[in-house]
Amino acid sequence: MHRIDTPTAVKDKFGPGKNGFTDGNIRTGRHATWLNSAMWDALQEEICGVIEKAGIKLNKEEHDQLYKAILLLVGGAINEEALLIKNNLSDVEDSDEAVENLGLKPTVDKAKNAVQRDGDTMTGELKIRGVNALRIFNEAFGLIFRRSEECLHLIPTRENQGESGDIGPLRPFTLNLRTGRITMGHGLDVTEDVFAGRFAINSSNGTWIQMRDNNVIFGKNRINTDAAQALLRQDHADRKYFLAGLGNEQFGIYMINNSRTDNGTDGQAYMDDAGNWRCGRQVIPSDYGNFDARYQTKTGGVQNFQYTSEVFYNPGGNEHSRTFRAPSGCVLSGINVQDTGRNSADNIGGVYYKQAQIYINGAWRSVSG
């Protein structure tokens, strides 16, 4: 393509080197600009070239082919190079480079590693600087994790203030961050095993009767009448031992064999409801010193008693009055009365007696005195 350069062209009409056209002027004798074949050839080829470049076949009956060609060529360039609104930036070839060119890379990097509001998994620490750090809530209640100086508290809100209410009056759990000591201010219910290196109860001093209300290990274990309940149990290979009681009747130490199938105990030593100490079997001390000082020993006590065979004493006649006493250690066991056949007292024909004997330390001994 080129600008008009015939002798009748208006030189530099649109600036240096930019010639133009004129209609001429009859009065002044100026000729109108005439066109040569070179100008028309250039104009024709420029226009037709655009139409054919767009893939349109030339048709002299159609007068909008240049317009169609421009739409096709420009639209194709837009589709290939430009970002279309309908694609919502999905046609960006290098999204990372685009983000960096927009200066958004630091923001995007943080967003990629951000914890999602609908749930996520974290591998690092969640650091919250403040007094009330975390709240778990529903409409009725909220639980606030609160740091107060050297302590961490778990504090409930008041009822029906779960989402936005302040801390309530309860202090159920406190952790001293300096010492590690945990304080629970409103009791603790445990349903599984508890293992402790040391266990202590803050009780108090007082009178005997005040012990009924002092702090103790098992103060809440109220037992039903006639129901058995164990406070302590120790498991052995073949049996178990208990510190237990039978409601309103007895309390003491019991043994139950693992082989037992019916209700009951296999050994017991307990105090009954009358204050008596009862034992189901023998009391066998390893040192009899206190027993020997108070009670007669088995070897020194009478273990059995018997009489020997009966002995008869015959006075020999009734001519004279006489007195008979049973020998030492003997007792009278009978008397022989004889009828004289006269109207007088009957005759004593003799008496029977037996020797009393006692069994001591493996031998029978005759009683004397």
mmCIF file of C-alpha atoms in Angstrom:
data_model
loop_
_atom_site.group_PDB
_atom_site.id
_atom_site.type_symbol
_atom_site.label_atom_id
_atom_site.label_comp_id
_atom_site.label_asym_id
_atom_site.label_seq_id
_atom_site.Cartn_x
_atom_site.Cartn_y
_atom_site.Cartn_z
ATOM 1 C CA MET A 1 0.000 0.000 0.000
ATOM 2 C CA HIS A 2 1.138 3.550 -0.595
ATOM 3 C CA ARG A 3 -0.183 7.131 -0.454
ATOM 4 C CA ILE A 4 -1.124 9.043 -3.632
ATOM 5 C CA ASP A 5 1.986 10.239 -5.362
ATOM 6 C CA THR A 6 0.724 11.537 -8.737
ATOM 7 C CA PRO A 7 1.750 15.063 -9.905
ATOM 8 C CA THR A 8 -1.705 16.406 -9.022
ATOM 9 C CA ALA A 9 -1.649 15.140 -5.432
ATOM 10 C CA VAL A 10 -1.667 17.657 -2.598
ATOM 11 C CA LYS A 11 1.834 17.334 -1.222
ATOM 12 C CA ASP A 12 2.207 16.893 2.580
ATOM 13 C CA LYS A 13 -1.527 17.481 3.068
ATOM 14 C CA PHE A 14 -1.589 15.370 6.297
ATOM 15 C CA GLY A 15 1.988 16.070 7.340
ATOM 16 C CA PRO A 16 5.474 15.537 5.941
ATOM 17 C CA GLY A 17 5.350 12.743 3.385
ATOM 18 C CA LYS A 18 1.598 12.355 3.821
ATOM 19 C CA ASN A 19 0.087 13.466 0.506
ATOM 20 C CA GLY A 20 -3.638 13.894 -0.033
ATOM 21 C CA PHE A 21 -6.317 14.487 -2.664
ATOM 22 C CA THR A 22 -8.015 17.606 -4.094
ATOM 23 C CA ASP A 23 -11.116 18.274 -6.202
ATOM 24 C CA GLY A 24 -9.272 21.013 -8.115
ATOM 25 C CA ASN A 25 -10.309 24.694 -8.699
ATOM 26 C CA ILE A 26 -11.410 25.962 -12.131
ATOM 27 C CA ARG A 27 -10.909 29.651 -11.262
ATOM 28 C CA THR A 28 -7.351 29.122 -10.141
ATOM 29 C CA GLY A 29 -6.631 26.497 -12.732
ATOM 30 C CA ARG A 30 -5.799 23.762 -10.197
ATOM 31 C CA HIS A 31 -6.426 20.277 -11.494
ATOM 32 C CA ALA A 32 -8.211 17.630 -9.463
ATOM 33 C CA THR A 33 -5.997 14.789 -8.257
ATOM 34 C CA TRP A 34 -5.943 12.026 -10.770
ATOM 35 C CA LEU A 35 -5.388 8.360 -9.913
ATOM 36 C CA ASN A 36 -3.057 6.056 -11.737
ATOM 37 C CA SER A 37 -3.155 2.256 -12.016
ATOM 38 C CA ALA A 38 -0.545 1.786 -9.302
ATOM 39 C CA MET A 39 -2.765 3.492 -6.784
ATOM 40 C CA TRP A 40 -5.812 1.441 -7.721
ATOM 41 C CA ASP A 41 -3.806 -1.790 -7.807
ATOM 42 C CA ALA A 42 -2.480 -1.134 -4.306
ATOM 43 C CA LEU A 43 -5.935 -0.307 -2.969
ATOM 44 C CA GLN A 44 -7.462 -3.385 -4.592
ATOM 45 C CA GLU A 45 -4.824 -5.810 -3.335
ATOM 46 C CA GLU A 46 -4.861 -4.444 0.200
ATOM 47 C CA ILE A 47 -8.637 -4.844 0.513
ATOM 48 C CA CYS A 48 -8.887 -8.160 -1.312
ATOM 49 C CA GLY A 49 -5.917 -9.496 0.632
ATOM 50 C CA VAL A 50 -7.685 -8.843 3.925
ATOM 51 C CA ILE A 51 -10.838 -10.612 2.719
ATOM 52 C CA GLU A 52 -8.951 -13.620 1.391
ATOM 53 C CA LYS A 53 -6.757 -13.759 4.518
ATOM 54 C CA ALA A 54 -9.954 -14.299 6.483
ATOM 55 C CA GLY A 55 -10.781 -17.282 4.237
ATOM 56 C CA ILE A 56 -13.596 -15.538 2.401
ATOM 57 C CA LYS A 57 -14.004 -16.009 -1.335
ATOM 58 C CA LEU A 58 -14.356 -12.705 -3.232
ATOM 59 C CA ASN A 59 -17.880 -12.011 -4.471
ATOM 60 C CA LYS A 60 -18.701 -8.762 -6.294
ATOM 61 C CA GLU A 61 -22.350 -9.088 -5.299
ATOM 62 C CA GLU A 62 -21.494 -8.825 -1.597
ATOM 63 C CA HIS A 63 -20.477 -5.443 -0.275
ATOM 64 C CA ASP A 64 -19.747 -6.355 3.340
ATOM 65 C CA GLN A 65 -16.952 -8.849 2.786
ATOM 66 C CA LEU A 66 -14.305 -6.541 4.213
ATOM 67 C CA TYR A 67 -16.416 -6.121 7.359
ATOM 68 C CA LYS A 68 -16.851 -9.881 7.720
ATOM 69 C CA ALA A 69 -13.164 -10.417 7.163
ATOM 70 C CA ILE A 70 -12.260 -7.920 9.871
ATOM 71 C CA LEU A 71 -14.640 -9.629 12.344
ATOM 72 C CA LEU A 72 -13.173 -13.029 11.594
ATOM 73 C CA LEU A 73 -9.574 -11.898 11.786
ATOM 74 C CA VAL A 74 -9.989 -9.758 14.875
ATOM 75 C CA GLY A 75 -12.237 -12.339 16.596
ATOM 76 C CA GLY A 76 -9.726 -15.102 15.929
ATOM 77 C CA ALA A 77 -6.938 -13.027 17.389
ATOM 78 C CA ILE A 78 -9.054 -12.303 20.438
ATOM 79 C CA ASN A 79 -9.963 -15.950 20.894
ATOM 80 C CA GLU A 80 -6.310 -16.951 20.633
ATOM 81 C CA GLU A 81 -4.611 -14.215 22.611
ATOM 82 C CA ALA A 82 -7.161 -12.310 24.692
ATOM 83 C CA LEU A 83 -8.883 -13.254 28.008
ATOM 84 C CA LEU A 84 -12.585 -13.706 27.475
ATOM 85 C CA ILE A 85 -15.089 -12.660 30.115
ATOM 86 C CA LYS A 86 -17.086 -15.842 29.666
ATOM 87 C CA ASN A 87 -14.073 -17.998 30.619
ATOM 88 C CA ASN A 88 -13.567 -16.334 34.039
ATOM 89 C CA LEU A 89 -9.748 -16.318 33.667
ATOM 90 C CA SER A 90 -9.621 -20.055 32.959
ATOM 91 C CA ASP A 91 -7.843 -19.245 29.660
ATOM 92 C CA VAL A 92 -4.736 -17.859 31.393
ATOM 93 C CA GLU A 93 -1.837 -20.032 30.217
ATOM 94 C CA ASP A 94 0.416 -19.652 33.299
ATOM 95 C CA SER A 95 -1.660 -18.843 36.352
ATOM 96 C CA ASP A 96 1.346 -18.803 38.717
ATOM 97 C CA GLU A 97 3.155 -16.258 36.563
ATOM 98 C CA ALA A 98 -0.017 -14.179 36.281
ATOM 99 C CA VAL A 99 -0.406 -14.142 40.084
ATOM 100 C CA GLU A 100 3.213 -13.107 40.507
ATOM 101 C CA ASN A 101 2.848 -10.330 37.898
ATOM 102 C CA LEU A 102 -0.165 -9.019 39.818
ATOM 103 C CA GLY A 103 1.876 -8.921 43.043
ATOM 104 C CA LEU A 104 -0.453 -11.433 44.705
ATOM 105 C CA LYS A 105 1.981 -14.315 45.250
ATOM 106 C CA PRO A 106 2.508 -13.730 49.030
ATOM 107 C CA THR A 107 -1.256 -13.562 49.536
ATOM 108 C CA VAL A 108 -1.905 -16.692 47.476
ATOM 109 C CA ASP A 109 0.852 -18.617 49.272
ATOM 110 C CA LYS A 110 -0.732 -17.824 52.631
ATOM 111 C CA ALA A 111 -4.167 -18.779 51.331
ATOM 112 C CA LYS A 112 -2.867 -22.134 50.049
ATOM 113 C CA ASN A 113 -1.631 -22.993 53.574
ATOM 114 C CA ALA A 114 -4.626 -21.546 55.412
ATOM 115 C CA VAL A 115 -6.885 -23.609 57.684
ATOM 116 C CA GLN A 116 -10.285 -24.009 56.063
ATOM 117 C CA ARG A 117 -13.384 -22.850 57.934
ATOM 118 C CA ASP A 118 -15.302 -26.025 57.108
ATOM 119 C CA GLY A 119 -12.625 -28.262 58.655
ATOM 120 C CA ASP A 120 -8.995 -29.045 58.025
ATOM 121 C CA THR A 121 -5.939 -30.884 59.345
ATOM 122 C CA MET A 122 -3.007 -28.970 60.766
ATOM 123 C CA THR A 123 0.573 -30.185 61.071
ATOM 124 C CA GLY A 124 1.937 -27.178 62.939
ATOM 125 C CA GLU A 125 0.960 -25.161 65.985
ATOM 126 C CA LEU A 126 -2.128 -23.010 66.249
ATOM 127 C CA LYS A 127 -1.009 -19.968 68.200
ATOM 128 C CA ILE A 128 -3.608 -17.708 69.774
ATOM 129 C CA ARG A 129 -2.431 -14.706 71.716
ATOM 130 C CA GLY A 130 -5.076 -13.448 74.084
ATOM 131 C CA VAL A 131 -6.998 -14.183 77.250
ATOM 132 C CA ASN A 132 -9.964 -16.083 75.798
ATOM 133 C CA ALA A 133 -8.333 -18.324 73.229
ATOM 134 C CA LEU A 134 -10.986 -20.791 72.100
ATOM 135 C CA ARG A 135 -14.737 -21.308 72.492
ATOM 136 C CA ILE A 136 -16.704 -24.474 71.796
ATOM 137 C CA PHE A 137 -20.421 -23.812 71.935
ATOM 138 C CA ASN A 138 -24.009 -24.485 71.027
ATOM 139 C CA GLU A 139 -27.087 -22.390 71.779
ATOM 140 C CA ALA A 140 -27.319 -23.589 75.391
ATOM 141 C CA PHE A 141 -23.720 -23.665 76.609
ATOM 142 C CA GLY A 142 -20.237 -22.602 75.655
ATOM 143 C CA LEU A 143 -16.858 -23.761 76.965
ATOM 144 C CA ILE A 144 -14.106 -21.134 76.977
ATOM 145 C CA PHE A 145 -10.379 -21.893 77.086
ATOM 146 C CA ARG A 146 -9.063 -18.976 79.132
ATOM 147 C CA ARG A 147 -5.523 -18.083 80.171
ATOM 148 C CA SER A 148 -5.305 -16.050 83.354
ATOM 149 C CA GLU A 149 -1.769 -15.153 84.432
ATOM 150 C CA GLU A 150 -0.094 -18.491 85.209
ATOM 151 C CA CYS A 151 -3.199 -20.695 84.875
ATOM 152 C CA LEU A 152 -5.253 -22.187 82.063
ATOM 153 C CA HIS A 153 -8.964 -22.521 82.840
ATOM 154 C CA LEU A 154 -11.794 -24.369 81.136
ATOM 155 C CA ILE A 155 -14.794 -22.216 82.012
ATOM 156 C CA PRO A 156 -18.443 -22.709 80.966
ATOM 157 C CA THR A 157 -20.648 -19.790 80.032
ATOM 158 C CA ARG A 158 -23.962 -19.271 81.715
ATOM 159 C CA GLU A 159 -26.838 -21.267 80.295
ATOM 160 C CA ASN A 160 -28.321 -19.982 77.009
ATOM 161 C CA GLN A 161 -25.241 -17.781 76.428
ATOM 162 C CA GLY A 162 -23.174 -20.345 74.548
ATOM 163 C CA GLU A 163 -22.141 -18.313 71.501
ATOM 164 C CA SER A 164 -21.499 -14.833 72.846
ATOM 165 C CA GLY A 165 -21.829 -14.971 76.641
ATOM 166 C CA ASP A 166 -18.973 -14.140 79.008
ATOM 167 C CA ILE A 167 -17.397 -16.665 81.359
ATOM 168 C CA GLY A 168 -19.731 -18.022 84.025
ATOM 169 C CA PRO A 169 -19.115 -18.495 87.768
ATOM 170 C CA LEU A 170 -17.999 -22.155 87.586
ATOM 171 C CA ARG A 171 -14.321 -23.157 87.578
ATOM 172 C CA PRO A 172 -14.417 -26.907 86.948
ATOM 173 C CA PHE A 173 -10.858 -27.282 85.602
ATOM 174 C CA THR A 174 -7.702 -25.260 86.259
ATOM 175 C CA LEU A 175 -4.143 -26.102 85.154
ATOM 176 C CA ASN A 176 -1.276 -24.227 86.813
ATOM 177 C CA LEU A 177 1.154 -23.610 83.955
ATOM 178 C CA ARG A 178 4.035 -23.099 86.370
ATOM 179 C CA THR A 179 3.660 -26.209 88.550
ATOM 180 C CA GLY A 180 1.491 -28.479 86.386
ATOM 181 C CA ARG A 181 -1.004 -28.964 89.207
ATOM 182 C CA ILE A 182 -4.630 -29.518 88.195
ATOM 183 C CA THR A 183 -7.535 -28.309 90.306
ATOM 184 C CA MET A 184 -11.119 -29.474 89.830
ATOM 185 C CA GLY A 185 -13.512 -27.318 91.752
ATOM 186 C CA HIS A 186 -16.848 -29.101 91.401
ATOM 187 C CA GLY A 187 -16.222 -32.823 91.827
ATOM 188 C CA LEU A 188 -15.078 -35.581 89.509
ATOM 189 C CA ASP A 189 -16.917 -38.695 88.307
ATOM 190 C CA VAL A 190 -14.686 -41.434 86.855
ATOM 191 C CA THR A 191 -16.204 -44.429 85.061
ATOM 192 C CA GLU A 192 -12.972 -46.267 84.187
ATOM 193 C CA ASP A 193 -9.743 -47.201 86.007
ATOM 194 C CA VAL A 194 -7.690 -44.552 87.816
ATOM 195 C CA PHE A 195 -3.950 -45.064 88.364
ATOM 196 C CA ALA A 196 -2.134 -42.792 90.789
ATOM 197 C CA GLY A 197 1.370 -42.754 92.208
ATOM 198 C CA ARG A 198 -0.015 -41.318 95.418
ATOM 199 C CA PHE A 199 -3.553 -40.707 96.599
ATOM 200 C CA ALA A 200 -4.588 -38.526 99.536
ATOM 201 C CA ILE A 201 -7.831 -37.112 100.960
ATOM 202 C CA ASN A 202 -8.064 -33.709 102.594
ATOM 203 C CA SER A 203 -9.913 -34.756 105.739
ATOM 204 C CA SER A 204 -10.183 -33.050 109.152
ATOM 205 C CA ASN A 205 -9.811 -33.698 112.878
ATOM 206 C CA GLY A 206 -12.713 -33.858 115.298
ATOM 207 C CA THR A 207 -14.690 -36.065 117.634
ATOM 208 C CA TRP A 208 -15.731 -39.647 117.042
ATOM 209 C CA ILE A 209 -19.227 -38.694 115.996
ATOM 210 C CA GLN A 210 -17.921 -36.061 113.579
ATOM 211 C CA MET A 211 -16.194 -38.786 111.598
ATOM 212 C CA ARG A 212 -19.583 -39.561 110.091
ATOM 213 C CA ASP A 213 -19.337 -36.355 108.032
ATOM 214 C CA ASN A 214 -15.559 -36.004 107.449
ATOM 215 C CA ASN A 215 -14.002 -36.316 103.995
ATOM 216 C CA VAL A 216 -13.119 -39.945 103.305
ATOM 217 C CA ILE A 217 -12.115 -42.013 100.290
ATOM 218 C CA PHE A 218 -15.458 -43.740 99.805
ATOM 219 C CA GLY A 219 -17.874 -41.352 101.466
ATOM 220 C CA LYS A 220 -20.420 -41.592 98.616
ATOM 221 C CA ASN A 221 -20.695 -45.390 98.675
ATOM 222 C CA ARG A 222 -24.102 -45.730 100.292
ATOM 223 C CA ILE A 223 -25.014 -49.410 100.400
ATOM 224 C CA ASN A 224 -28.523 -50.831 100.319
ATOM 225 C CA THR A 225 -29.731 -52.935 103.235
ATOM 226 C CA ASP A 226 -28.792 -56.622 102.823
ATOM 227 C CA ALA A 227 -26.704 -55.777 99.736
ATOM 228 C CA ALA A 228 -22.989 -56.604 99.551
ATOM 229 C CA GLN A 229 -20.478 -54.006 98.383
ATOM 230 C CA ALA A 230 -16.673 -54.051 98.198
ATOM 231 C CA LEU A 231 -14.520 -50.999 98.921
ATOM 232 C CA LEU A 232 -11.180 -52.649 98.112
ATOM 233 C CA ARG A 233 -10.344 -55.847 96.235
ATOM 234 C CA GLN A 234 -7.085 -57.703 95.688
ATOM 235 C CA ASP A 235 -6.952 -60.398 92.982
ATOM 236 C CA HIS A 236 -4.952 -63.600 93.548
ATOM 237 C CA ALA A 237 -4.462 -66.665 91.364
ATOM 238 C CA ASP A 238 -7.257 -68.748 92.906
ATOM 239 C CA ARG A 239 -9.229 -66.285 95.025
ATOM 240 C CA LYS A 240 -9.982 -62.668 95.753
ATOM 241 C CA TYR A 241 -9.830 -60.764 99.033
ATOM 242 C CA PHE A 242 -12.150 -57.889 99.883
ATOM 243 C CA LEU A 243 -12.591 -55.092 102.360
ATOM 244 C CA ALA A 244 -16.361 -55.022 102.177
ATOM 245 C CA GLY A 245 -19.666 -55.061 103.973
ATOM 246 C CA LEU A 246 -23.210 -56.392 103.985
ATOM 247 C CA GLY A 247 -25.637 -53.493 104.187
ATOM 248 C CA ASN A 248 -26.658 -52.571 107.755
ATOM 249 C CA GLU A 249 -25.402 -55.921 109.118
ATOM 250 C CA GLN A 250 -21.653 -56.428 108.892
ATOM 251 C CA PHE A 251 -18.330 -54.992 107.729
ATOM 252 C CA GLY A 252 -14.927 -56.642 107.539
ATOM 253 C CA ILE A 253 -12.533 -58.778 105.504
ATOM 254 C CA TYR A 254 -13.804 -61.482 103.142
ATOM 255 C CA MET A 255 -12.362 -64.152 100.841
ATOM 256 C CA ILE A 256 -14.152 -65.621 97.812
ATOM 257 C CA ASN A 257 -12.590 -68.451 95.808
ATOM 258 C CA ASN A 258 -12.643 -68.200 92.023
ATOM 259 C CA SER A 259 -14.132 -71.700 91.904
ATOM 260 C CA ARG A 260 -17.248 -70.652 93.835
ATOM 261 C CA THR A 261 -20.447 -70.708 91.781
ATOM 262 C CA ASP A 262 -23.119 -70.014 94.399
ATOM 263 C CA ASN A 263 -23.568 -66.896 96.491
ATOM 264 C CA GLY A 264 -21.521 -66.571 99.678
ATOM 265 C CA THR A 265 -17.966 -66.245 100.958
ATOM 266 C CA ASP A 266 -15.210 -68.767 101.696
ATOM 267 C CA GLY A 267 -13.595 -66.865 104.535
ATOM 268 C CA GLN A 268 -14.654 -63.921 106.683
ATOM 269 C CA ALA A 269 -13.734 -61.873 109.724
ATOM 270 C CA TYR A 270 -16.174 -59.044 110.365
ATOM 271 C CA MET A 271 -17.945 -56.857 112.903
ATOM 272 C CA ASP A 272 -21.692 -57.367 113.133
ATOM 273 C CA ASP A 273 -24.390 -54.771 113.772
ATOM 274 C CA ALA A 274 -24.149 -55.414 117.533
ATOM 275 C CA GLY A 275 -20.424 -54.605 117.636
ATOM 276 C CA ASN A 276 -19.349 -58.244 117.972
ATOM 277 C CA TRP A 277 -16.268 -59.401 116.093
ATOM 278 C CA ARG A 278 -16.964 -62.644 114.269
ATOM 279 C CA CYS A 279 -14.626 -65.016 112.491
ATOM 280 C CA GLY A 280 -15.704 -67.910 110.296
ATOM 281 C CA ARG A 281 -12.668 -70.057 111.148
ATOM 282 C CA GLN A 282 -9.921 -70.256 113.755
ATOM 283 C CA VAL A 283 -7.781 -67.436 115.099
ATOM 284 C CA ILE A 284 -4.206 -68.737 114.837
ATOM 285 C CA PRO A 285 -1.609 -66.296 116.156
ATOM 286 C CA SER A 286 2.070 -66.643 115.383
ATOM 287 C CA ASP A 287 2.889 -65.535 118.955
ATOM 288 C CA TYR A 288 0.843 -66.966 121.829
ATOM 289 C CA GLY A 289 2.517 -64.758 124.454
ATOM 290 C CA ASN A 290 -0.516 -62.628 125.194
ATOM 291 C CA PHE A 291 -2.793 -65.678 125.100
ATOM 292 C CA ASP A 292 -0.592 -67.622 127.564
ATOM 293 C CA ALA A 293 -0.563 -64.688 129.980
ATOM 294 C CA ARG A 294 -4.348 -64.481 130.098
ATOM 295 C CA TYR A 295 -5.647 -67.957 129.406
ATOM 296 C CA GLN A 296 -4.796 -71.556 130.378
ATOM 297 C CA THR A 297 -2.939 -73.330 127.616
ATOM 298 C CA LYS A 298 -4.153 -76.496 125.976
ATOM 299 C CA THR A 299 -1.445 -78.589 127.655
ATOM 300 C CA GLY A 300 -2.332 -77.296 131.104
ATOM 301 C CA GLY A 301 -6.109 -77.401 130.907
ATOM 302 C CA VAL A 302 -8.641 -80.161 131.438
ATOM 303 C CA GLN A 303 -9.545 -81.591 128.091
ATOM 304 C CA ASN A 304 -11.819 -84.424 129.236
ATOM 305 C CA PHE A 305 -13.464 -85.992 132.329
ATOM 306 C CA GLN A 306 -14.477 -89.555 133.295
ATOM 307 C CA TYR A 307 -15.263 -91.949 136.166
ATOM 308 C CA THR A 308 -13.542 -95.260 136.846
ATOM 309 C CA SER A 309 -15.461 -98.477 137.407
ATOM 310 C CA GLU A 310 -17.735 -98.660 140.441
ATOM 311 C CA VAL A 311 -16.308 -99.918 143.735
ATOM 312 C CA PHE A 312 -18.529 -101.441 146.493
ATOM 313 C CA TYR A 313 -17.865 -100.870 150.159
ATOM 314 C CA ASN A 314 -19.322 -103.487 152.571
ATOM 315 C CA PRO A 315 -19.376 -102.587 156.289
ATOM 316 C CA GLY A 316 -19.335 -106.291 157.215
ATOM 317 C CA GLY A 317 -22.295 -106.191 159.648
ATOM 318 C CA ASN A 318 -24.609 -103.932 161.540
ATOM 319 C CA GLU A 319 -23.540 -104.684 165.040
ATOM 320 C CA HIS A 320 -21.914 -101.343 165.432
ATOM 321 C CA SER A 321 -22.530 -97.821 164.126
ATOM 322 C CA ARG A 322 -19.870 -96.525 161.822
ATOM 323 C CA THR A 323 -19.036 -93.684 159.382
ATOM 324 C CA PHE A 324 -17.829 -94.132 155.787
ATOM 325 C CA ARG A 325 -16.334 -91.474 153.552
ATOM 326 C CA ALA A 326 -15.485 -92.066 149.940
ATOM 327 C CA PRO A 327 -11.758 -92.070 149.238
ATOM 328 C CA SER A 328 -10.074 -88.889 147.997
ATOM 329 C CA GLY A 329 -11.239 -87.913 144.537
ATOM 330 C CA CYS A 330 -14.134 -90.340 144.628
ATOM 331 C CA VAL A 331 -17.855 -89.711 144.606
ATOM 332 C CA LEU A 332 -20.693 -91.909 145.892
ATOM 333 C CA SER A 333 -22.592 -93.501 143.070
ATOM 334 C CA GLY A 334 -25.041 -95.778 144.939
ATOM 335 C CA ILE A 335 -26.206 -97.354 148.260
ATOM 336 C CA ASN A 336 -27.244 -100.885 149.239
ATOM 337 C CA VAL A 337 -30.261 -100.863 151.606
ATOM 338 C CA GLN A 338 -31.232 -104.179 153.325
ATOM 339 C CA ASP A 339 -34.635 -104.966 154.838
ATOM 340 C CA THR A 340 -34.214 -106.321 158.422
ATOM 341 C CA GLY A 341 -37.721 -107.766 158.607
ATOM 342 C CA ARG A 342 -38.423 -105.947 161.848
ATOM 343 C CA ASN A 343 -40.251 -102.833 162.710
ATOM 344 C CA SER A 344 -37.023 -100.919 162.778
ATOM 345 C CA ALA A 345 -34.799 -98.936 160.421
ATOM 346 C CA ASP A 346 -33.502 -100.767 157.381
ATOM 347 C CA ASN A 347 -29.918 -101.902 157.346
ATOM 348 C CA ILE A 348 -27.274 -100.204 155.127
ATOM 349 C CA GLY A 349 -25.548 -103.083 153.491
ATOM 350 C CA GLY A 350 -22.885 -100.975 151.731
ATOM 351 C CA VAL A 351 -22.227 -98.131 149.317
ATOM 352 C CA TYR A 352 -20.874 -97.725 145.799
ATOM 353 C CA TYR A 353 -18.321 -95.098 144.694
ATOM 354 C CA LYS A 354 -16.263 -94.171 141.644
ATOM 355 C CA GLN A 355 -12.933 -92.462 141.156
ATOM 356 C CA ALA A 356 -13.110 -89.143 139.188
ATOM 357 C CA GLN A 357 -10.430 -88.678 136.514
ATOM 358 C CA ILE A 358 -9.447 -85.750 134.254
ATOM 359 C CA TYR A 359 -7.505 -85.745 130.962
ATOM 360 C CA ILE A 360 -4.592 -83.267 130.857
ATOM 361 C CA ASN A 361 -1.761 -83.031 128.329
ATOM 362 C CA GLY A 362 -2.347 -86.483 126.860
ATOM 363 C CA ALA A 363 -2.845 -88.447 130.122
ATOM 364 C CA TRP A 364 -5.685 -89.380 132.488
ATOM 365 C CA ARG A 365 -5.188 -88.255 136.077
ATOM 366 C CA SER A 366 -7.168 -89.172 139.215
ATOM 367 C CA VAL A 367 -8.704 -86.274 141.035
ATOM 368 C CA SER A 368 -7.507 -85.875 144.597
ATOM 369 C CA GLY A 369 -8.785 -83.934 147.624
#
